[in-house]
């Protein structure tokens, strides 16, 4: 059950062109407004219970389909384990600048997860419940700000919520379906920094 994630303004055009190419396709499309309030449970139920050829989501709608607490915790534990290994490696190289940045990232991640405990998650809004097992992400460069620790100032990225959300969902999908769970499309994989190419490869 693949999901196509498209820019907010492209939903209607993308859905129309898909059905123009494949008129018999069963397509479920959702904008950010379609996932407000009680409509969220209805959407998740429709996505989960029908055999769609594709689920088309705007970027805003995709972000509203949050991972459940167990999946978030598994991703966070994995991310922290990776950061702690990077910290040991940086300390072993005597790279104090990178070590300091990684320590800061570890503290921020631990704080983020602690705060997440107190956020009530709508049980009808779990990404896992949709049955989506593959992502086709258009304009992937809009997710280029994925946290990257580096002693090179131009390569160091603090990270954005949008990029973190995508990486966490990919981690969940890979744990369940194996490594090949995404096709990304972008005409600008590298705009400002070589780190952006590194991020694309990580996705």
mmCIF file of C-alpha atoms in Angstrom:
data_model
loop_
_atom_site.group_PDB
_atom_site.id
_atom_site.type_symbol
_atom_site.label_atom_id
_atom_site.label_comp_id
_atom_site.label_asym_id
_atom_site.label_seq_id
_atom_site.Cartn_x
_atom_site.Cartn_y
_atom_site.Cartn_z
ATOM 1 C CA UNK A 1 0.000 0.000 0.000
ATOM 2 C CA UNK A 2 2.255 2.835 -1.238
ATOM 3 C CA UNK A 3 1.818 6.447 -0.180
ATOM 4 C CA UNK A 4 2.837 9.352 -2.403
ATOM 5 C CA UNK A 5 3.809 12.434 -0.384
ATOM 6 C CA UNK A 6 3.484 15.643 -2.419
ATOM 7 C CA UNK A 7 3.703 19.398 -1.757
ATOM 8 C CA UNK A 8 0.472 20.820 -0.322
ATOM 9 C CA UNK A 9 -0.467 22.734 -3.483
ATOM 10 C CA UNK A 10 0.069 19.679 -5.734
ATOM 11 C CA UNK A 11 -2.546 17.298 -4.287
ATOM 12 C CA UNK A 12 -5.354 17.923 -6.788
ATOM 13 C CA UNK A 13 -3.067 18.004 -9.832
ATOM 14 C CA UNK A 14 -1.162 14.896 -8.736
ATOM 15 C CA UNK A 15 -4.378 12.940 -8.063
ATOM 16 C CA UNK A 16 -5.942 14.077 -11.359
ATOM 17 C CA UNK A 17 -2.893 13.122 -13.420
ATOM 18 C CA UNK A 18 -2.596 9.746 -11.660
ATOM 19 C CA UNK A 19 -6.207 8.910 -12.530
ATOM 20 C CA UNK A 20 -5.699 10.221 -16.056
ATOM 21 C CA UNK A 21 -2.836 7.735 -16.550
ATOM 22 C CA UNK A 22 -4.508 4.919 -14.609
ATOM 23 C CA UNK A 23 -8.296 5.482 -14.785
ATOM 24 C CA UNK A 24 -9.132 2.240 -12.956
ATOM 25 C CA UNK A 25 -6.755 2.878 -10.066
ATOM 26 C CA UNK A 26 -8.187 3.045 -6.552
ATOM 27 C CA UNK A 27 -6.678 6.184 -5.058
ATOM 28 C CA UNK A 28 -7.258 7.773 -1.640
ATOM 29 C CA UNK A 29 -6.126 11.405 -1.398
ATOM 30 C CA UNK A 30 -5.843 13.533 1.734
ATOM 31 C CA UNK A 31 -4.937 17.156 2.401
ATOM 32 C CA UNK A 32 -4.060 18.651 5.792
ATOM 33 C CA UNK A 33 -7.713 19.684 6.228
ATOM 34 C CA UNK A 34 -8.827 16.080 5.692
ATOM 35 C CA UNK A 35 -6.913 15.098 8.819
ATOM 36 C CA UNK A 36 -8.385 17.674 11.196
ATOM 37 C CA UNK A 37 -10.511 16.660 14.187
ATOM 38 C CA UNK A 38 -12.765 13.627 13.795
ATOM 39 C CA UNK A 39 -11.934 13.350 10.088
ATOM 40 C CA UNK A 40 -8.565 11.873 11.092
ATOM 41 C CA UNK A 41 -10.065 8.659 12.464
ATOM 42 C CA UNK A 42 -12.241 8.277 9.380
ATOM 43 C CA UNK A 43 -9.252 8.700 7.070
ATOM 44 C CA UNK A 44 -7.092 6.191 8.962
ATOM 45 C CA UNK A 45 -9.974 3.682 8.971
ATOM 46 C CA UNK A 46 -10.505 4.103 5.215
ATOM 47 C CA UNK A 47 -6.770 3.791 4.520
ATOM 48 C CA UNK A 48 -6.482 0.654 6.658
ATOM 49 C CA UNK A 49 -9.574 -1.245 5.554
ATOM 50 C CA UNK A 50 -9.524 -0.825 1.765
ATOM 51 C CA UNK A 51 -7.154 -2.158 -0.862
ATOM 52 C CA UNK A 52 -5.905 1.144 -2.322
ATOM 53 C CA UNK A 53 -3.483 1.253 -5.236
ATOM 54 C CA UNK A 54 -2.098 4.419 -3.676
ATOM 55 C CA UNK A 55 -2.666 6.833 -0.828
ATOM 56 C CA UNK A 56 -1.777 10.384 -1.859
ATOM 57 C CA UNK A 57 -0.913 12.728 1.011
ATOM 58 C CA UNK A 58 0.153 16.336 1.181
ATOM 59 C CA UNK A 59 3.282 16.979 3.220
ATOM 60 C CA UNK A 60 1.113 18.520 5.940
ATOM 61 C CA UNK A 61 -1.196 15.494 6.063
ATOM 62 C CA UNK A 62 1.804 13.135 6.158
ATOM 63 C CA UNK A 63 3.187 14.931 9.224
ATOM 64 C CA UNK A 64 -0.204 14.737 10.963
ATOM 65 C CA UNK A 65 -0.078 10.925 10.741
ATOM 66 C CA UNK A 66 2.180 10.562 13.758
ATOM 67 C CA UNK A 67 3.915 7.376 14.821
ATOM 68 C CA UNK A 68 2.566 5.730 17.960
ATOM 69 C CA UNK A 69 4.526 5.851 21.209
ATOM 70 C CA UNK A 70 6.097 2.391 20.843
ATOM 71 C CA UNK A 71 7.415 3.127 17.333
ATOM 72 C CA UNK A 72 8.662 6.572 18.403
ATOM 73 C CA UNK A 73 10.467 5.039 21.359
ATOM 74 C CA UNK A 74 12.138 2.382 19.180
ATOM 75 C CA UNK A 75 13.362 5.061 16.770
ATOM 76 C CA UNK A 76 14.576 7.292 19.600
ATOM 77 C CA UNK A 77 16.463 4.439 21.273
ATOM 78 C CA UNK A 78 18.103 3.637 17.928
ATOM 79 C CA UNK A 79 19.020 7.311 17.345
ATOM 80 C CA UNK A 80 20.470 7.667 20.860
ATOM 81 C CA UNK A 81 22.493 4.470 20.490
ATOM 82 C CA UNK A 82 23.912 5.785 17.219
ATOM 83 C CA UNK A 83 24.746 9.192 18.737
ATOM 84 C CA UNK A 84 26.473 7.592 21.719
ATOM 85 C CA UNK A 85 28.600 5.498 19.339
ATOM 86 C CA UNK A 86 29.470 8.710 17.437
ATOM 87 C CA UNK A 87 30.389 10.362 20.755
ATOM 88 C CA UNK A 88 32.775 7.520 21.629
ATOM 89 C CA UNK A 89 34.341 7.728 18.143
ATOM 90 C CA UNK A 90 34.736 11.532 18.377
ATOM 91 C CA UNK A 91 36.308 11.248 21.836
ATOM 92 C CA UNK A 92 38.656 8.553 20.521
ATOM 93 C CA UNK A 93 39.812 10.916 17.746
ATOM 94 C CA UNK A 94 40.266 13.753 20.230
ATOM 95 C CA UNK A 95 37.643 15.758 18.307
ATOM 96 C CA UNK A 96 36.316 17.852 21.196
ATOM 97 C CA UNK A 97 34.179 20.095 19.000
ATOM 98 C CA UNK A 98 32.207 17.208 17.497
ATOM 99 C CA UNK A 99 31.941 15.509 20.890
ATOM 100 C CA UNK A 100 30.402 18.651 22.367
ATOM 101 C CA UNK A 101 27.867 18.902 19.525
ATOM 102 C CA UNK A 102 26.935 15.228 19.868
ATOM 103 C CA UNK A 103 26.511 15.567 23.645
ATOM 104 C CA UNK A 104 24.165 18.496 22.997
ATOM 105 C CA UNK A 105 22.194 16.396 20.477
ATOM 106 C CA UNK A 106 21.896 13.514 22.955
ATOM 107 C CA UNK A 107 20.567 15.860 25.654
ATOM 108 C CA UNK A 108 18.067 17.386 23.188
ATOM 109 C CA UNK A 109 16.827 13.941 22.046
ATOM 110 C CA UNK A 110 16.430 12.701 25.617
ATOM 111 C CA UNK A 111 14.477 15.863 26.479
ATOM 112 C CA UNK A 112 12.288 15.513 23.394
ATOM 113 C CA UNK A 113 11.366 11.947 24.291
ATOM 114 C CA UNK A 114 10.684 12.906 27.912
ATOM 115 C CA UNK A 115 8.288 15.631 26.748
ATOM 116 C CA UNK A 116 6.634 13.221 24.311
ATOM 117 C CA UNK A 117 5.527 11.046 27.254
ATOM 118 C CA UNK A 118 3.131 13.756 28.330
ATOM 119 C CA UNK A 119 1.600 14.350 24.901
ATOM 120 C CA UNK A 120 -1.696 12.516 24.459
ATOM 121 C CA UNK A 121 -1.608 10.725 21.115
ATOM 122 C CA UNK A 122 -4.908 10.376 19.290
ATOM 123 C CA UNK A 123 -5.379 6.596 18.992
ATOM 124 C CA UNK A 124 -6.985 7.144 15.567
ATOM 125 C CA UNK A 125 -3.955 8.995 14.250
ATOM 126 C CA UNK A 126 -1.179 6.417 14.260
ATOM 127 C CA UNK A 127 0.811 6.100 11.042
ATOM 128 C CA UNK A 128 1.167 2.357 11.685
ATOM 129 C CA UNK A 129 -2.607 1.841 11.533
ATOM 130 C CA UNK A 130 -2.886 2.993 7.910
ATOM 131 C CA UNK A 131 -1.163 -0.110 6.518
ATOM 132 C CA UNK A 132 1.128 2.075 4.370
ATOM 133 C CA UNK A 133 4.256 0.049 3.567
ATOM 134 C CA UNK A 134 6.120 2.179 1.003
ATOM 135 C CA UNK A 135 6.720 5.911 0.448
ATOM 136 C CA UNK A 136 7.218 7.863 -2.766
ATOM 137 C CA UNK A 137 8.291 11.326 -1.602
ATOM 138 C CA UNK A 138 8.200 14.159 -4.108
ATOM 139 C CA UNK A 139 10.482 17.194 -3.590
ATOM 140 C CA UNK A 140 12.675 15.200 -1.203
ATOM 141 C CA UNK A 141 14.996 18.195 -0.794
ATOM 142 C CA UNK A 142 12.303 19.705 1.478
ATOM 143 C CA UNK A 143 13.454 17.104 4.037
ATOM 144 C CA UNK A 144 17.161 17.954 3.710
ATOM 145 C CA UNK A 145 17.538 19.369 7.236
ATOM 146 C CA UNK A 146 18.078 16.008 8.918
ATOM 147 C CA UNK A 147 20.172 16.187 12.086
ATOM 148 C CA UNK A 148 23.854 15.752 11.209
ATOM 149 C CA UNK A 149 26.690 16.180 13.710
ATOM 150 C CA UNK A 150 29.950 17.359 12.180
ATOM 151 C CA UNK A 151 33.029 19.284 13.262
ATOM 152 C CA UNK A 152 32.810 21.098 9.906
ATOM 153 C CA UNK A 153 30.511 24.040 10.631
ATOM 154 C CA UNK A 154 29.032 24.119 7.089
ATOM 155 C CA UNK A 155 28.183 20.412 7.335
ATOM 156 C CA UNK A 156 26.611 20.551 10.788
ATOM 157 C CA UNK A 157 22.774 20.461 10.748
ATOM 158 C CA UNK A 158 20.648 20.926 13.868
ATOM 159 C CA UNK A 159 17.709 19.156 12.241
ATOM 160 C CA UNK A 160 14.056 19.976 11.535
ATOM 161 C CA UNK A 161 10.861 18.358 12.819
ATOM 162 C CA UNK A 162 9.795 17.510 9.246
ATOM 163 C CA UNK A 163 13.035 15.647 8.465
ATOM 164 C CA UNK A 164 12.993 13.859 11.822
ATOM 165 C CA UNK A 165 9.413 12.713 11.175
ATOM 166 C CA UNK A 166 10.369 11.227 7.794
ATOM 167 C CA UNK A 167 13.438 9.444 9.143
ATOM 168 C CA UNK A 168 11.447 7.984 12.060
ATOM 169 C CA UNK A 169 8.761 6.642 9.700
ATOM 170 C CA UNK A 170 11.401 5.158 7.400
ATOM 171 C CA UNK A 171 13.000 3.485 10.418
ATOM 172 C CA UNK A 172 9.622 1.973 11.332
ATOM 173 C CA UNK A 173 8.944 0.806 7.746
ATOM 174 C CA UNK A 174 12.414 -0.743 7.380
ATOM 175 C CA UNK A 175 12.053 -2.622 10.661
ATOM 176 C CA UNK A 176 8.810 -4.115 9.339
ATOM 177 C CA UNK A 177 9.362 -4.471 5.564
ATOM 178 C CA UNK A 178 13.125 -4.432 4.937
ATOM 179 C CA UNK A 179 15.456 -1.727 3.589
ATOM 180 C CA UNK A 180 13.717 -0.752 0.321
ATOM 181 C CA UNK A 181 10.818 1.421 1.478
ATOM 182 C CA UNK A 182 11.287 4.770 -0.284
ATOM 183 C CA UNK A 183 11.622 6.397 -3.676
ATOM 184 C CA UNK A 184 12.593 10.050 -3.442
ATOM 185 C CA UNK A 185 12.303 12.598 -6.247
ATOM 186 C CA UNK A 186 14.128 15.915 -6.353
ATOM 187 C CA UNK A 187 15.722 18.128 -8.978
ATOM 188 C CA UNK A 188 17.930 19.774 -6.326
ATOM 189 C CA UNK A 189 19.561 17.080 -4.159
ATOM 190 C CA UNK A 190 22.420 19.477 -3.506
ATOM 191 C CA UNK A 191 21.785 23.223 -3.187
ATOM 192 C CA UNK A 192 23.850 24.721 -0.360
ATOM 193 C CA UNK A 193 26.026 22.098 1.285
ATOM 194 C CA UNK A 194 27.588 18.709 0.559
ATOM 195 C CA UNK A 195 25.785 17.516 3.702
ATOM 196 C CA UNK A 196 22.521 17.641 1.737
ATOM 197 C CA UNK A 197 23.794 14.891 -0.578
ATOM 198 C CA UNK A 198 24.824 12.921 2.520
ATOM 199 C CA UNK A 199 21.274 13.301 3.910
ATOM 200 C CA UNK A 200 19.715 12.139 0.619
ATOM 201 C CA UNK A 201 21.881 8.998 0.720
ATOM 202 C CA UNK A 202 20.892 8.339 4.329
ATOM 203 C CA UNK A 203 17.203 8.408 3.327
#
